[in-house]
Coordinates of C-alpha atoms in Angstrom, one line a residue:
M19 CA -93.7 42.5 70.0
T20 CA -92.0 45.4 71.7
S21 CA -93.5 45.2 75.2
A22 CA -91.4 43.8 78.0
A23 CA -92.0 40.1 78.7
V24 CA -90.9 40.4 82.3
P25 CA -90.6 43.7 84.2
L26 CA -87.0 44.9 84.4
N27 CA -85.6 46.9 87.4
V28 CA -82.8 48.7 85.7
S29 CA -81.8 50.6 88.8
N30 CA -81.2 47.3 90.7
L31 CA -79.3 45.8 87.8
R32 CA -77.1 48.9 87.6
A33 CA -76.3 48.7 91.3
E34 CA -75.6 45.0 91.1
L35 CA -73.3 45.4 88.2
R36 CA -71.4 48.2 89.9
Q37 CA -71.0 46.2 93.0
A38 CA -69.8 43.1 91.1
R39 CA -67.2 45.2 89.2
D40 CA -66.0 46.7 92.5
R41 CA -65.6 43.2 94.0
L42 CA -63.8 42.1 90.8
R43 CA -61.4 45.0 91.2
E44 CA -60.7 44.2 94.8
S45 CA -60.1 40.5 94.1
H46 CA -57.7 41.3 91.2
L47 CA -55.9 44.4 92.6
T48 CA -52.9 42.4 93.8
S49 CA -52.9 40.0 90.9
L50 CA -50.6 40.2 87.9
R51 CA -52.7 37.9 85.8
P52 CA -54.7 40.0 83.3
K53 CA -56.3 36.9 81.7
A54 CA -58.0 36.0 84.9
Y55 CA -59.4 39.5 85.2
F56 CA -60.6 39.5 81.6
A57 CA -62.3 36.1 82.0
A58 CA -64.2 37.2 85.1
H59 CA -65.2 40.5 83.7
I60 CA -66.4 38.9 80.4
R61 CA -68.5 36.4 82.4
L62 CA -70.0 39.3 84.4
I63 CA -71.0 41.3 81.3
D64 CA -72.2 38.3 79.3
T65 CA -74.5 37.4 82.2
A66 CA -75.9 41.0 82.3
V67 CA -76.5 41.1 78.5
R68 CA -78.3 37.8 78.4
S69 CA -80.3 38.7 81.5
V70 CA -81.5 41.9 80.0
R71 CA -82.4 40.2 76.8
R72 CA -84.8 37.9 78.6
H73 CA -86.9 40.9 79.5
F74 CA -87.7 41.8 75.9
R75 CA -89.5 40.1 73.1
M76 CA -87.2 40.1 70.1
P77 CA -87.4 39.2 66.4
D78 CA -87.1 35.5 65.6
Q79 CA -83.5 34.4 65.2
M80 CA -82.1 37.7 66.5
T81 CA -78.5 36.9 67.5
L82 CA -76.2 38.8 69.9
V83 CA -72.6 38.7 68.9
A84 CA -69.6 40.1 70.9
V85 CA -67.2 41.9 68.6
G86 CA -64.0 43.9 68.9
G87 CA -62.2 43.7 72.3
Y88 CA -65.3 42.3 73.9
G89 CA -65.4 39.5 71.3
R90 CA -61.6 38.9 71.7
G91 CA -62.2 38.4 75.4
E92 CA -60.0 41.4 76.4
Q93 CA -62.5 43.6 78.3
Y94 CA -60.9 46.4 80.3
P95 CA -62.7 48.2 83.2
H96 CA -63.9 51.2 81.2
S97 CA -63.8 49.8 77.7
D98 CA -66.8 49.9 75.4
V99 CA -68.9 46.8 75.3
D100 CA -69.0 46.2 71.5
L101 CA -72.2 44.4 70.6
L102 CA -73.5 43.3 67.2
V103 CA -77.3 42.6 66.9
L104 CA -77.4 40.2 64.0
L105 CA -80.7 39.8 62.2
P106 CA -81.8 37.4 59.4
A107 CA -83.5 40.3 57.6
A108 CA -84.2 44.0 58.0
P109 CA -86.4 44.5 61.1
E110 CA -90.0 45.6 61.0
A111 CA -90.8 48.9 62.8
A112 CA -92.1 47.1 65.9
D113 CA -89.1 44.9 66.0
A114 CA -86.7 47.9 65.6
E115 CA -88.5 49.5 68.5
G116 CA -88.0 46.4 70.7
I117 CA -84.3 46.3 69.8
S118 CA -83.9 50.0 70.6
S119 CA -85.5 49.4 74.0
F120 CA -83.2 46.5 74.7
L121 CA -80.1 48.5 73.9
C122 CA -81.3 51.5 76.0
A123 CA -81.8 49.1 78.9
L124 CA -78.2 47.9 78.6
R125 CA -76.9 51.5 78.6
D126 CA -79.2 52.4 81.6
A127 CA -77.7 49.4 83.4
G128 CA -74.3 51.0 83.3
L129 CA -72.7 49.3 80.2
D130 CA -70.7 51.6 78.0
L131 CA -72.3 50.2 74.9
G132 CA -71.0 50.3 71.3
Y133 CA -73.4 48.6 69.0
A134 CA -74.5 47.9 65.5
V135 CA -77.7 46.3 64.1
R136 CA -77.1 44.5 60.8
T137 CA -77.9 41.5 58.7
V138 CA -75.2 39.2 57.4
E139 CA -75.3 40.8 54.0
E140 CA -74.9 44.3 55.6
C141 CA -72.0 43.1 57.7
V142 CA -70.2 41.9 54.6
E143 CA -70.9 45.1 52.6
D144 CA -69.9 47.4 55.5
A145 CA -66.7 45.3 56.0
R146 CA -65.8 45.8 52.3
Q147 CA -66.1 49.6 52.7
D148 CA -64.5 50.0 56.1
I149 CA -61.3 48.3 57.3
T150 CA -62.2 49.1 60.9
I151 CA -65.5 47.2 60.6
Q152 CA -63.8 44.3 58.9
T153 CA -61.3 44.1 61.7
T154 CA -64.0 44.2 64.3
L155 CA -65.8 41.3 62.6
L156 CA -62.7 39.2 62.7
E157 CA -63.0 39.0 66.5
T158 CA -66.5 37.7 67.1
R159 CA -67.9 35.5 69.9
F160 CA -71.4 34.0 70.1
L161 CA -73.5 35.3 73.0
D162 CA -77.2 34.4 72.5
G163 CA -79.7 33.6 69.8
S164 CA -79.3 31.6 66.6
R165 CA -76.0 29.7 66.3
P166 CA -76.7 28.9 62.6
L167 CA -77.1 32.6 61.8
Y168 CA -73.8 33.3 63.7
G169 CA -72.2 30.5 61.6
E170 CA -73.4 32.2 58.4
L171 CA -71.8 35.5 59.6
R172 CA -68.4 33.8 60.3
A173 CA -68.4 32.0 56.9
A174 CA -69.4 35.1 55.0
I175 CA -66.8 37.3 56.5
E176 CA -64.0 34.7 56.0
A177 CA -65.1 34.0 52.4
D178 CA -65.0 37.8 51.6
L179 CA -61.6 38.4 53.2
D180 CA -58.5 39.1 51.1
P181 CA -55.6 38.4 53.5
A182 CA -53.0 40.2 51.4
A183 CA -55.1 43.3 51.0
F184 CA -56.1 43.2 54.7
F185 CA -52.4 43.0 55.6
E186 CA -51.4 46.0 53.5
A187 CA -54.3 48.1 55.0
K188 CA -53.4 47.3 58.6
C189 CA -49.7 48.0 58.0
L190 CA -50.5 51.3 56.5
E191 CA -52.9 52.1 59.4
Q192 CA -50.1 51.3 61.8
Q193 CA -47.5 53.4 60.0
L194 CA -49.9 56.4 60.0
R195 CA -50.4 55.9 63.8
H196 CA -46.7 55.7 64.4
D197 CA -46.0 58.7 62.3
K198 CA -48.1 60.8 64.6
Q199 CA -45.6 60.0 67.4
Q200 CA -42.4 60.2 65.3
N201 CA -42.2 56.4 65.4
S202 CA -40.9 56.7 69.0
P203 CA -42.0 54.4 71.9
F204 CA -40.5 56.9 74.4
S205 CA -43.2 59.4 74.9
L206 CA -43.1 60.9 78.4
E207 CA -46.9 60.3 78.7
P208 CA -47.4 57.3 76.4
N209 CA -50.7 56.0 75.2
V210 CA -50.8 52.4 76.4
K211 CA -53.3 51.3 73.7
E212 CA -52.5 53.4 70.6
G213 CA -48.9 54.5 71.2
A214 CA -45.9 53.1 69.4
G215 CA -45.0 49.8 71.1
G216 CA -48.4 49.7 72.8
L217 CA -51.2 47.1 72.7
R218 CA -52.4 48.1 69.3
D219 CA -49.1 47.0 67.8
L220 CA -49.7 43.5 69.2
H221 CA -53.3 43.6 68.0
V222 CA -52.2 44.3 64.5
V223 CA -50.0 41.2 64.4
R224 CA -52.9 39.1 65.8
W225 CA -55.3 40.5 63.2
V226 CA -53.2 39.9 60.2
M227 CA -52.2 36.4 61.3
R228 CA -55.8 35.5 62.0
A229 CA -56.9 36.9 58.6
A230 CA -54.2 34.8 56.9
G231 CA -55.1 31.7 58.9
L232 CA -51.6 31.4 60.2
A233 CA -52.0 31.1 63.9
G234 CA -53.9 32.1 67.0
T235 CA -51.3 32.5 69.7
W236 CA -47.7 33.6 70.1
Q237 CA -46.7 30.0 70.7
E238 CA -48.4 28.8 67.5
L239 CA -46.4 31.4 65.6
A240 CA -43.2 30.0 67.0
E241 CA -44.2 26.5 66.1
R242 CA -44.8 27.6 62.5
G243 CA -41.4 29.3 62.4
F244 CA -42.4 33.0 62.2
I245 CA -40.6 33.6 65.5
N246 CA -38.5 31.5 67.8
A247 CA -39.5 30.2 71.3
I248 CA -37.6 33.0 73.1
E249 CA -39.4 35.6 71.1
A250 CA -42.7 34.0 71.7
R251 CA -42.1 34.1 75.5
A252 CA -41.0 37.7 75.2
L253 CA -44.2 38.6 73.3
A254 CA -46.3 37.0 75.9
G255 CA -44.5 38.9 78.6
C256 CA -44.8 42.2 76.8
D257 CA -48.5 41.6 76.2
R258 CA -49.1 40.8 79.8
L259 CA -47.3 43.9 81.1
L260 CA -49.2 46.2 78.7
Q261 CA -52.6 44.6 79.6
Q262 CA -51.8 44.9 83.3
T263 CA -50.8 48.5 82.9
R264 CA -54.0 49.4 81.0
I265 CA -56.2 47.6 83.6
R266 CA -54.7 49.5 86.5
L267 CA -54.7 52.8 84.5
H268 CA -58.5 52.4 84.0
W269 CA -58.9 51.7 87.7
L270 CA -57.0 54.9 88.6
T271 CA -59.5 57.0 86.6
P272 CA -63.3 57.4 86.8
R273 CA -63.6 57.0 83.0
K274 CA -61.8 55.4 80.0
N275 CA -58.3 56.8 79.8
E276 CA -55.4 55.3 77.8
V277 CA -52.7 57.8 78.5
L278 CA -50.1 57.1 81.2
R279 CA -49.9 60.6 82.5
F280 CA -47.3 61.8 85.0
E281 CA -50.0 61.9 87.8
F282 CA -50.6 58.2 87.5
Q283 CA -47.0 56.9 87.1
P284 CA -46.2 57.0 90.9
A285 CA -49.4 55.0 91.7
L286 CA -48.6 52.4 89.1
A287 CA -45.1 52.0 90.3
E288 CA -46.4 51.5 93.9
Q289 CA -49.1 49.0 92.7
N290 CA -46.4 47.0 90.9
A291 CA -44.1 47.0 93.9
V292 CA -41.4 49.1 92.0
T293 CA -39.1 50.9 94.4
A294 CA -36.5 53.7 93.9
I295 CA -33.0 52.7 92.8
G296 CA -30.2 55.0 93.7
S297 CA -31.1 58.5 92.5
R298 CA -34.0 57.3 90.4
I299 CA -37.4 57.6 92.0
A300 CA -39.8 54.7 91.8
S301 CA -41.9 56.2 88.9
E302 CA -38.7 56.6 86.8
V303 CA -37.7 53.0 87.4
Y304 CA -41.2 51.9 86.5
M305 CA -41.3 54.0 83.3
Q306 CA -37.9 52.7 82.2
R307 CA -39.2 49.1 82.4
Y308 CA -42.3 50.3 80.5
Y309 CA -40.1 51.8 77.7
R310 CA -38.0 48.6 77.4
N311 CA -41.2 46.7 77.0
T312 CA -42.6 49.0 74.2
K313 CA -39.2 49.0 72.4
R314 CA -39.3 45.2 72.4
V315 CA -42.9 45.2 71.1
M316 CA -41.8 47.4 68.2
Q317 CA -38.9 45.2 67.3
L318 CA -41.0 42.0 67.4
N319 CA -43.8 43.7 65.6
T320 CA -41.4 44.5 62.7
I321 CA -39.9 41.0 62.6
L322 CA -43.3 39.3 62.6
L323 CA -44.9 41.6 60.0
Q324 CA -41.9 41.1 57.6
N325 CA -42.2 37.3 58.0
I326 CA -45.9 37.3 57.6
A327 CA -45.6 39.5 54.4
A328 CA -43.1 36.9 53.0
A329 CA -45.5 34.1 53.7
L330 CA -48.5 35.9 52.1
T331 CA -46.6 36.9 48.9
R332 CA -44.1 34.0 48.8
Q333 CA -41.4 36.7 48.2
D334 CA -38.5 34.6 49.6
A335 CA -38.8 32.1 46.8
N336 CA -38.9 34.6 44.0
V337 CA -36.4 37.4 45.0
R338 CA -32.6 36.9 45.0
P339 CA -30.6 39.1 47.3
T340 CA -28.1 41.7 46.0
V341 CA -24.7 41.4 47.5
L342 CA -23.5 44.7 49.0
N343 CA -20.2 43.6 50.5
E344 CA -18.8 40.6 52.3
R345 CA -21.1 41.1 55.3
F346 CA -24.4 42.5 54.0
Q347 CA -26.9 42.0 51.2
A348 CA -30.1 43.8 50.1
S349 CA -33.3 41.7 50.1
R350 CA -36.7 43.1 49.2
D351 CA -35.3 46.7 49.8
L352 CA -34.1 45.7 53.3
L353 CA -30.6 45.3 54.7
D354 CA -29.9 41.7 55.4
I355 CA -26.9 40.0 57.0
R356 CA -25.2 37.2 55.0
S357 CA -24.6 35.0 58.0
P358 CA -27.0 34.7 61.0
Q359 CA -23.9 34.4 63.3
M360 CA -22.2 37.5 61.9
F361 CA -22.7 39.8 64.8
E362 CA -21.6 37.2 67.3
Q363 CA -18.5 36.4 65.3
D364 CA -17.7 40.0 64.4
P365 CA -19.3 42.5 66.9
A366 CA -17.9 45.4 64.9
A367 CA -20.5 44.7 62.3
L368 CA -23.1 45.9 64.8
L369 CA -22.1 49.4 63.9
D370 CA -21.4 48.7 60.3
C371 CA -25.0 47.7 59.6
F372 CA -26.1 51.3 60.4
L373 CA -23.4 52.8 58.4
V374 CA -24.4 50.7 55.4
L375 CA -28.0 51.8 55.8
Q376 CA -26.9 55.4 55.6
Q377 CA -24.8 54.7 52.5
H378 CA -27.7 53.0 50.6
P379 CA -30.8 55.3 50.7
E380 CA -32.7 52.8 48.6
L381 CA -33.0 50.5 51.6
K382 CA -36.1 50.9 53.8
G383 CA -34.7 49.3 56.9
L384 CA -33.4 46.1 58.4
S385 CA -34.7 42.6 57.5
A386 CA -36.3 40.4 60.2
R387 CA -33.2 38.2 60.3
S388 CA -31.0 41.2 60.9
L389 CA -33.2 42.6 63.6
R390 CA -33.3 39.3 65.4
A391 CA -29.5 38.9 65.2
L392 CA -29.0 42.5 66.5
W393 CA -31.2 41.8 69.5
L394 CA -29.5 38.5 70.3
A395 CA -26.0 40.1 70.0
R396 CA -26.8 43.2 72.1
G397 CA -24.7 41.9 75.0
R398 CA -21.6 42.1 72.8
I399 CA -21.7 45.9 73.2
D400 CA -19.6 46.1 76.4
V401 CA -16.8 48.1 77.8
P402 CA -14.1 46.5 75.5
F403 CA -16.4 47.1 72.5
R404 CA -16.8 50.8 73.4
R405 CA -13.0 51.2 74.0
N406 CA -12.1 49.6 70.7
P407 CA -10.4 52.2 68.4
G408 CA -12.0 50.6 65.3
N409 CA -15.5 50.8 66.8
R410 CA -15.0 54.4 67.8
R411 CA -13.9 55.2 64.3
R412 CA -17.0 53.5 62.9
F413 CA -19.2 55.5 65.2
L414 CA -17.6 58.8 64.0
D415 CA -18.0 57.6 60.4
I416 CA -21.8 57.4 61.1
L417 CA -21.7 61.0 62.4
R418 CA -19.8 62.2 59.3
Q419 CA -22.3 60.8 56.7
P420 CA -24.1 63.4 54.6
R421 CA -27.6 61.9 55.4
G422 CA -29.5 59.7 57.8
I423 CA -27.6 60.6 61.0
V424 CA -30.7 61.3 63.2
H425 CA -32.5 58.3 61.7
E426 CA -29.7 55.8 62.4
L427 CA -29.0 57.2 65.9
R428 CA -32.6 56.6 66.8

């Protein structure tokens, strides 16, 4: 059961895979379309995995499942190839040896393999115990083997999933990750994947909406009213820029690296055709664009998670807002505007909202509606706004408050 059915020349396969990846890099080096790169890279890896499997006799019904980023179809140059070997029952010793030989062959062929060998029951039990495993199993893709067994896995994971509990766990996980970076997207050497405003913040939204069965794409979220069409396009653009940055960052390094270090910033600026503007060198211009992107991701992440929370718990129907003054109200411990057009009609309220937050420590932040209105009215902060004596007085009032000054300025 464990002997090779057909001899496998691992050295040749490794060389072929390396050459194919080099060709892929060259063909996409001038492209700004990450999805095209992902699709081509996934096809290459899928073909290699299926090819290697043909050289080994495996247990009946053994099924190969792509999980994590590989399952999502977002495979970066140096990312792990996350593979689940799904079995109908615990393997016999001879079968286990064959599976081990198969996995070793994949590693020897040059794939950075992350793998697990489980039955459907073990997948469900491990997902209950570990939110990371549960998240990984949300993003699966059939590769080879028994489609009915793969269907059993999908059905079992979905049946055991509690969308509300999953939502709370992922939000807590995100908050702990942000806390390590003081909730700032402006690190001088940001982590493109894990940093505040990075790819992981977009993944969190995708995971919770998939777990809740709400949508699969940014456009679908807009169609269901969680965001508007402008925000959906902004999210797609932010996603694309972060993906492109991470792809090129991997190409600039011989191994997996997610940190946009100073030494790589000039090269990324050049590859993206970013040039110097006035006294700012090209890498500074590039990083300013990057920071605007990550800030927008954090804003949209907050808006979406609040709206998804309301949909999961039906809070909007059960909670009445508390009026704070003629402009603002408190809703679910968040500061909410009483009129969606308030900032456009009265730009001075743009400063008032931060002053009110300082004066009400029981409030945890701004509501999704308030955040959206702030973003849409940002153009009202112009020269006349800054010169207005009333607005200058409001700004000084913020600085004179006994608490929350640093938080509100940030």
